[in-house]
CSV table of C-alpha atoms in Angstrom, one decimal:
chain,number,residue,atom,x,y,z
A,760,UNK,CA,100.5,66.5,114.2
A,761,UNK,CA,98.0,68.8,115.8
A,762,UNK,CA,94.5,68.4,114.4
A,763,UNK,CA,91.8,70.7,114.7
A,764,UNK,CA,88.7,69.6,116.9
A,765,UNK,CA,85.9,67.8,115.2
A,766,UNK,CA,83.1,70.4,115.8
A,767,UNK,CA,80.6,68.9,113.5
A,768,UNK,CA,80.5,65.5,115.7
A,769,UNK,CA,80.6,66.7,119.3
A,770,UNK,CA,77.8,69.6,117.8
A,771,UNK,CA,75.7,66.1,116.4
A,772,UNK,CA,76.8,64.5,119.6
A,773,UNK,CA,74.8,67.4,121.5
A,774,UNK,CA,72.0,67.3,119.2
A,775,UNK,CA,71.3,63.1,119.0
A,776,UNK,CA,71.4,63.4,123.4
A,777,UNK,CA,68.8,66.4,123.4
A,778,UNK,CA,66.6,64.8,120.6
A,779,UNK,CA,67.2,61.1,122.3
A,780,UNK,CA,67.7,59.5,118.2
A,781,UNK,CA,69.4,59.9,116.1
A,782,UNK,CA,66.6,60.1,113.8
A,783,UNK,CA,64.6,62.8,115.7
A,784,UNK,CA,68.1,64.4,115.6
A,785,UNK,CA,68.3,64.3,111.8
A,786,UNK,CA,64.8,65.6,111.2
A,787,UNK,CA,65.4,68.7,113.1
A,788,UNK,CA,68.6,69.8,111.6
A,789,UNK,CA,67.2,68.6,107.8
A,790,UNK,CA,70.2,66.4,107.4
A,791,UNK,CA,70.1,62.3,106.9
A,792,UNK,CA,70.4,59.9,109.4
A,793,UNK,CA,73.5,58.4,108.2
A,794,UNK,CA,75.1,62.0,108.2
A,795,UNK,CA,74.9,62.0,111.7
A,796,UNK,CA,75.5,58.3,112.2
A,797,UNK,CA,78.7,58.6,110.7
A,798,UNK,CA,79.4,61.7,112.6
A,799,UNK,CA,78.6,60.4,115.9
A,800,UNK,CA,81.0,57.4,114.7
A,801,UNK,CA,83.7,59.6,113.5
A,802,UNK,CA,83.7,61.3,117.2
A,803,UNK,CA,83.9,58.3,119.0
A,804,UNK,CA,86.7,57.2,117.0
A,805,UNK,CA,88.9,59.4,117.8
A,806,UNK,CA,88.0,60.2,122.0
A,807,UNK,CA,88.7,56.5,122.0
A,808,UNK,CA,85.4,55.8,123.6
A,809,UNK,CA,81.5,55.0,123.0
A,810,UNK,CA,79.4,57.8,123.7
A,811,UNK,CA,75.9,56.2,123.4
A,812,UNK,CA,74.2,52.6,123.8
A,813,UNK,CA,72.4,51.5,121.4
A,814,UNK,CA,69.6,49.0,120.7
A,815,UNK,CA,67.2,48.8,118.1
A,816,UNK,CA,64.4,50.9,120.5
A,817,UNK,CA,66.5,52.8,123.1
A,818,UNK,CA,69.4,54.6,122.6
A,819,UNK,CA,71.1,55.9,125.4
A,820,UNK,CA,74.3,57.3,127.1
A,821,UNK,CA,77.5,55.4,128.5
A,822,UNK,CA,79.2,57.2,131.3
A,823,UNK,CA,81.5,58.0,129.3
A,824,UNK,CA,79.3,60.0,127.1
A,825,UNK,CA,77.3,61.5,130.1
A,826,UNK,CA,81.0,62.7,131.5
A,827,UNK,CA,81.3,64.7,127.7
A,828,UNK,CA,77.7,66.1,127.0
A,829,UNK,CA,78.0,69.2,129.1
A,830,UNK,CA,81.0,70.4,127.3
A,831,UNK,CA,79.9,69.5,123.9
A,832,UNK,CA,76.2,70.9,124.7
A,833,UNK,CA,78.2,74.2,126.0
A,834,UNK,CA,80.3,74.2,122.0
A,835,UNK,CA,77.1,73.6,120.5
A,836,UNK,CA,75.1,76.4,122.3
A,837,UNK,CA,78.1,78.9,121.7
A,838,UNK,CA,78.1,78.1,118.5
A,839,UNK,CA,74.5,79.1,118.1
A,840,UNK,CA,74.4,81.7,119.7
A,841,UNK,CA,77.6,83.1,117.9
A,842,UNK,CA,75.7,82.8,114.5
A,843,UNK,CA,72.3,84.3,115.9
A,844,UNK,CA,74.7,87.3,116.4
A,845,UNK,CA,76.5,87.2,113.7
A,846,UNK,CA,72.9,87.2,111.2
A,847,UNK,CA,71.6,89.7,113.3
A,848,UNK,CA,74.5,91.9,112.8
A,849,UNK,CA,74.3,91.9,109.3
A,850,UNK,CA,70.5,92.7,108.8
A,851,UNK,CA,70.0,95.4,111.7
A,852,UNK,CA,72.8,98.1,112.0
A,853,UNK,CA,74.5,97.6,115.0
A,854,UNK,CA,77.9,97.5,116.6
A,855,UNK,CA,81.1,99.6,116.2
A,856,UNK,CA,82.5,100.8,112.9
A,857,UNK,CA,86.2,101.7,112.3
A,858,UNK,CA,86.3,104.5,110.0
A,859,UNK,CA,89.6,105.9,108.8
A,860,UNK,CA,89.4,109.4,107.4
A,861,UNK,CA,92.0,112.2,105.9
A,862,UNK,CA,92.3,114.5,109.0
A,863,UNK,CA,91.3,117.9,107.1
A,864,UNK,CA,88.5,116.4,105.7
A,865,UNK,CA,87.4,114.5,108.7
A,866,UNK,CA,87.7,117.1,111.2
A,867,UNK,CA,85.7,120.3,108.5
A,868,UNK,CA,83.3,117.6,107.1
A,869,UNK,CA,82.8,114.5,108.4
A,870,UNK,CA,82.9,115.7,112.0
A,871,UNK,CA,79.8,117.5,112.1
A,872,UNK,CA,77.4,115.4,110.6
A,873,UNK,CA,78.1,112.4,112.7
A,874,UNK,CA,75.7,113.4,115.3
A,875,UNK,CA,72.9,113.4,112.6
A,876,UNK,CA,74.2,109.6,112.0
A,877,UNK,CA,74.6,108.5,115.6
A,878,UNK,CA,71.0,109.7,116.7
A,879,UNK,CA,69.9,107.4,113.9
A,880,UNK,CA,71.6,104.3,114.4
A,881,UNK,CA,71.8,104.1,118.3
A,882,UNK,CA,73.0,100.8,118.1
A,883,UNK,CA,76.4,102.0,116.0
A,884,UNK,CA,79.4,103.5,117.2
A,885,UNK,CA,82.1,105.3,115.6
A,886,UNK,CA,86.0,104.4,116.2
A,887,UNK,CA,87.2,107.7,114.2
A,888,UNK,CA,91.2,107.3,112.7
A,889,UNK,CA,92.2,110.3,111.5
A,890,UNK,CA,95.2,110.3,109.6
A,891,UNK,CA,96.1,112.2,105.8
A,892,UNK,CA,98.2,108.8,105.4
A,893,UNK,CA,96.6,105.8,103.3
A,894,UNK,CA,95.8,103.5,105.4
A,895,UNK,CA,95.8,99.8,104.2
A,896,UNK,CA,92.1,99.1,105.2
A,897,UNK,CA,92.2,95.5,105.5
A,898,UNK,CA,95.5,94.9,107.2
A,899,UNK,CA,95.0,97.7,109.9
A,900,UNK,CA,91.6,96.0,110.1
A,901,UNK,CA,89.0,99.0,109.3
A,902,UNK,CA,85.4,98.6,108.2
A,903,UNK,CA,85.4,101.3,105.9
A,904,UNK,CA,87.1,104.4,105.3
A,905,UNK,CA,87.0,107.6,103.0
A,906,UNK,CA,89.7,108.4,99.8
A,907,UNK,CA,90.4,112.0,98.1
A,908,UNK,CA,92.1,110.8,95.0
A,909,UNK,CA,91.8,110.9,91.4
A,910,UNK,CA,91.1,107.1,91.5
A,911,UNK,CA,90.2,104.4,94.4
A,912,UNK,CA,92.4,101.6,95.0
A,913,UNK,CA,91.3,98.9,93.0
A,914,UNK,CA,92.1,96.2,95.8
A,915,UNK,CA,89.0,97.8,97.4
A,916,UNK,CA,85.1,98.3,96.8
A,917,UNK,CA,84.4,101.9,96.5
A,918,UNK,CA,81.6,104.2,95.6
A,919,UNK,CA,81.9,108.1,94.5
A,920,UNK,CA,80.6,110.2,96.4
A,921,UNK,CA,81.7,113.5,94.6
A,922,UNK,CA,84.1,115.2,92.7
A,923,UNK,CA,87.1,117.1,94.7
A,924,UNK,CA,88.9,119.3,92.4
A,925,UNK,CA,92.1,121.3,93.3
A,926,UNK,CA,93.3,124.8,93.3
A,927,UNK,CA,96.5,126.6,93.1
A,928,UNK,CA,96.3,129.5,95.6
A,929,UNK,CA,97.9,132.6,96.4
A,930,UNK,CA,96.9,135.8,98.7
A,931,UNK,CA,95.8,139.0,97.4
A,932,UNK,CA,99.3,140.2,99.1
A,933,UNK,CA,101.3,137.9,97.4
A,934,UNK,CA,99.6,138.8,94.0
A,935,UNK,CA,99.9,142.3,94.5
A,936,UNK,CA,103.6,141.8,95.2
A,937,UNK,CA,104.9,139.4,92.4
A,938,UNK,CA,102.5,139.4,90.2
A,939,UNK,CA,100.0,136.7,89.1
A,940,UNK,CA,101.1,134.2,87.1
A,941,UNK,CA,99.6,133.4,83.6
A,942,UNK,CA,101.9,130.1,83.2
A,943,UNK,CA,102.5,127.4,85.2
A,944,UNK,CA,106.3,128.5,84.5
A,945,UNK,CA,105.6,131.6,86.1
A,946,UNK,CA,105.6,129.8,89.2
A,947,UNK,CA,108.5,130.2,91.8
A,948,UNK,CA,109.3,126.8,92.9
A,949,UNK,CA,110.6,128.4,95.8
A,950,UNK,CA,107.4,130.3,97.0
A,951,UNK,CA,105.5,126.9,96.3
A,952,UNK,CA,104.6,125.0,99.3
A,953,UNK,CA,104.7,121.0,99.4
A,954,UNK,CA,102.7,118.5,100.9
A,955,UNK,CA,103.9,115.2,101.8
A,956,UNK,CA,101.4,112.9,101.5
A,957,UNK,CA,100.3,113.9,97.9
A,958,UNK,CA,99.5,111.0,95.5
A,959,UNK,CA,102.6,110.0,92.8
A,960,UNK,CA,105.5,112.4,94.7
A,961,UNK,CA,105.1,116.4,95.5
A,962,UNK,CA,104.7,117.4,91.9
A,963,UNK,CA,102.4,120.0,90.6
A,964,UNK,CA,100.9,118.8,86.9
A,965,UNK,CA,99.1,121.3,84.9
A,966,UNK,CA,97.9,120.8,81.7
A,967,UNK,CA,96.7,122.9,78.4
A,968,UNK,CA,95.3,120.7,75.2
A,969,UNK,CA,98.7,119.0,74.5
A,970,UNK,CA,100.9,120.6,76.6
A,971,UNK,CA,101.8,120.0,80.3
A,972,UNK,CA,103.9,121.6,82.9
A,973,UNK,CA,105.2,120.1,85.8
A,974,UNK,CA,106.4,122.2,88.9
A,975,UNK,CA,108.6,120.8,92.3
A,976,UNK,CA,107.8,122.7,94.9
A,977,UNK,CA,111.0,123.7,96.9
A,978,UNK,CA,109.5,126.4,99.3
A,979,UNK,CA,110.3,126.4,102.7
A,980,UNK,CA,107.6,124.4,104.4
A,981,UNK,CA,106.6,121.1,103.6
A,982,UNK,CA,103.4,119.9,105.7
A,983,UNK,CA,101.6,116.5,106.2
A,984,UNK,CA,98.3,118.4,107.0
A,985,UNK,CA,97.1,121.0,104.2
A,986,UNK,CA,95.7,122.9,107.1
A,987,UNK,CA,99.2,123.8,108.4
A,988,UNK,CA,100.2,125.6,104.9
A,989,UNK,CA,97.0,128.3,105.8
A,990,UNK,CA,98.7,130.2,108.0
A,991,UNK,CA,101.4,131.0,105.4
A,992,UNK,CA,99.3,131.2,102.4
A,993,UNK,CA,97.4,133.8,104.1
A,994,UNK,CA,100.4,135.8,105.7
A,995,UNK,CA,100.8,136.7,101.9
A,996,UNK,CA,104.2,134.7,101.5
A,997,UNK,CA,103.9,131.5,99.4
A,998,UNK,CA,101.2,129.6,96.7
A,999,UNK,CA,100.1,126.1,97.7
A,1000,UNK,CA,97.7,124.0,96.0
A,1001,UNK,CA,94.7,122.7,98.2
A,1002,UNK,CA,91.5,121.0,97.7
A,1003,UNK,CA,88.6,122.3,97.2
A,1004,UNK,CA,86.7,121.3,100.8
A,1005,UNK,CA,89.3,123.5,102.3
A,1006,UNK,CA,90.2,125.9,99.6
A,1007,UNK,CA,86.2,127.1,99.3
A,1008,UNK,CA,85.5,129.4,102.5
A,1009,UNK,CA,88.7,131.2,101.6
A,1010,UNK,CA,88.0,131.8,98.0
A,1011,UNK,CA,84.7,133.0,98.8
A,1012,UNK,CA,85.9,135.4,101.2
A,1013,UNK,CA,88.6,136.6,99.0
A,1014,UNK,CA,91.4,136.1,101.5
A,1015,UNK,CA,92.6,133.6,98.7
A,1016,UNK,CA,92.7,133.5,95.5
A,1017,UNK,CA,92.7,130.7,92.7
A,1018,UNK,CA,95.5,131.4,89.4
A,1019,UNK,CA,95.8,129.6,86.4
A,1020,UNK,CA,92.4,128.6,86.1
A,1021,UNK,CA,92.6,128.1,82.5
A,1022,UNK,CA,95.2,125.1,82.8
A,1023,UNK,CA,94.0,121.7,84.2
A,1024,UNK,CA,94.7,120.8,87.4
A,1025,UNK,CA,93.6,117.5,87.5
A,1026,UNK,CA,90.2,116.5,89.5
A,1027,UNK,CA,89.8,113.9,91.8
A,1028,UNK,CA,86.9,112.6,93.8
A,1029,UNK,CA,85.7,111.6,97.5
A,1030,UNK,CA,85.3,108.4,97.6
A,1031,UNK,CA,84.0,105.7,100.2
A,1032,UNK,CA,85.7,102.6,100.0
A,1033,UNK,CA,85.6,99.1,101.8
A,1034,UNK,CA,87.4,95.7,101.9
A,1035,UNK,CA,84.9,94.0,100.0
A,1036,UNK,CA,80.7,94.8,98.6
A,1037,UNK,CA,80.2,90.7,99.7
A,1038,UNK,CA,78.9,90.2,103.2
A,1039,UNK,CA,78.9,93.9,104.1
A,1040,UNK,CA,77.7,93.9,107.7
A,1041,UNK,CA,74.5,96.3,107.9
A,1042,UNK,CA,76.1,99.0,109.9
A,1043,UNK,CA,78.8,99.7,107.0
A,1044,UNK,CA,75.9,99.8,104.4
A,1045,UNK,CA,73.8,102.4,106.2
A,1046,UNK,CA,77.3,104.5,107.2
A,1047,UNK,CA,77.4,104.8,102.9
A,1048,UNK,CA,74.0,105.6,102.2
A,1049,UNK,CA,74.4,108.3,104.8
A,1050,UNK,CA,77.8,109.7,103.5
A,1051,UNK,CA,76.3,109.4,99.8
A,1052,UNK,CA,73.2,111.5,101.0
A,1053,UNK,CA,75.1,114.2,103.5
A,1054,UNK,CA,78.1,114.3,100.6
A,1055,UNK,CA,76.8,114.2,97.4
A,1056,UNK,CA,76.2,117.5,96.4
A,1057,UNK,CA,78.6,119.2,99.4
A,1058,UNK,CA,78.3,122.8,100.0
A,1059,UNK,CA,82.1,123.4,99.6
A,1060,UNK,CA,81.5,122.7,95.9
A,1061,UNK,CA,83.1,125.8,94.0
A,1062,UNK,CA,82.1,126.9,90.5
């Protein structure tokens, strides 16, 4: 059976050679003397071997502990300096941070105020996944990442940044040519545009005091990136639903416009999310502050 080294004796090993006693050895790590005693013991138990000679006022090292103390000096250094690193990490922002974001987002949003962040952490870097997908954070390995949902996953740690609410949108064109609806069953499943990636299947809820509606899109593009539906949308020849962040600049433009206003949509929010709030390395903690600052009060909000 395969047994895992005994780091804790050939790191006391180290220490009781460098402090010549076991004693002195003891004093410096704040640990008792028979602690490292039984340690040392423990160690030379299983290499099979003594590693020091002892006497009641020298203690000193066989050969065959001189032949060991480089490489177990060598663990106990790495081992230092591996935890030096690791503290350091997690009190000064530093190293790279893998940050998964929906593309559309990312790309209008997130993109351009990463300068801002970069300038002031120099000692973080960004590895950027863009993806509409949900990513599974912790077995893909990410730091961190951003949601658009109507609630986080409750596997993770999240904070709200804002709310994201969406629209159903059609082109003046398309208005002027079929009318605009004043009921979700208005609606042409046909002209309605899908998107794959959309939370509980491609359905379109709307909702009215007790009533709801529920349209299927069926048109004849269905898109794993909102932004591809734009094109079509503004050619005049379908309705899609979109969020807000993207929805905005064309709203306020008029080259789209929102119907059925007065039924519920359903809301959302932006969220930033992480494996875990214990032991949260700096660098994620200030990449939150930052997003919570930058995206709190966005100006794609629409009234």
């Amino acid at each position: 059976m395969t047994h895992l080294p005994d780091f804790e004796g050939w790191a006391l090993f180290a220490k009781v050679a460098e402090a010549r006693s076991y004693a002195a050895a003891a004093r410096e790590l704040g640990i008792s003397v028979p602690t490292v005693s039984r340690a040392v013991a423990r160690l030379e138990a299983r290499l099979g071997g003594r590693l020091f000679n002892r006497s009641s006022r020298q203690l000193a090292l066989t050969v065959f502990g001189e032949a060991l103390l480089e490489r177990a000096t060598r663990l106990y250094r790495d081992a230092e300096d591996a935890e030096a690193e690791a503290r350091e990490q997690s009190t000064s922002p530093r190293g790279n941070i893998r940050l998964a974001v929906p593309m559309s987002f990312g790309v209008r949003w997130l993109a351009p105020i990463l300068p801002e962040f970069l300038a002031r952490y120099p000692e973080v870097s960004i590895d950027l996944h863009l993806s509409d997908a949900v990513v599974d954070l912790v077995g893909e390995g990410f730091d961190a990442g951003l949601r658009i949902a109507a609630l986080p996953d409750s596997s993770l740690a999240a904070r709200r940044l804002c709310a994201v609410a969406r629209f159903t949108v059609a082109a003046p064109d398309y208005l002027a040519r079929h009318g605009r609806p004043a009921h979700p069953r208005d609606l042409d499943p046909r002209h309605c545009l899908g998107y794959a990636y959309r939370a509980n299947s491609d359905m379109w809820r709307f909702r009215q005091g007790d009533e709801e509606e529920v349209v299927r899109p069926a048109g004849r593009l269905r898109v794993t990136n909102s932004e591809a539906l734009l094109p079509l949308l503004l050619s005049g020849a379908a309705i899609a639903e979109l969020p807000e962040f993207m929805a905005g600049e064309y709203l306020q433009d008029g080259r789209l416009e929102a119907i059925l206003r007065d039924w519920d949509q359903g809301s959302g929010g932006l969220y930033f999310v992480t494996p875990t709030l214990r032991s949260r390395p700096a660098k994620v903690d200030v990449l939150g502050a930052f997003l919570f600052e930058k995206l709190s009060s966005p100006s794609w909000r629409w009234p």
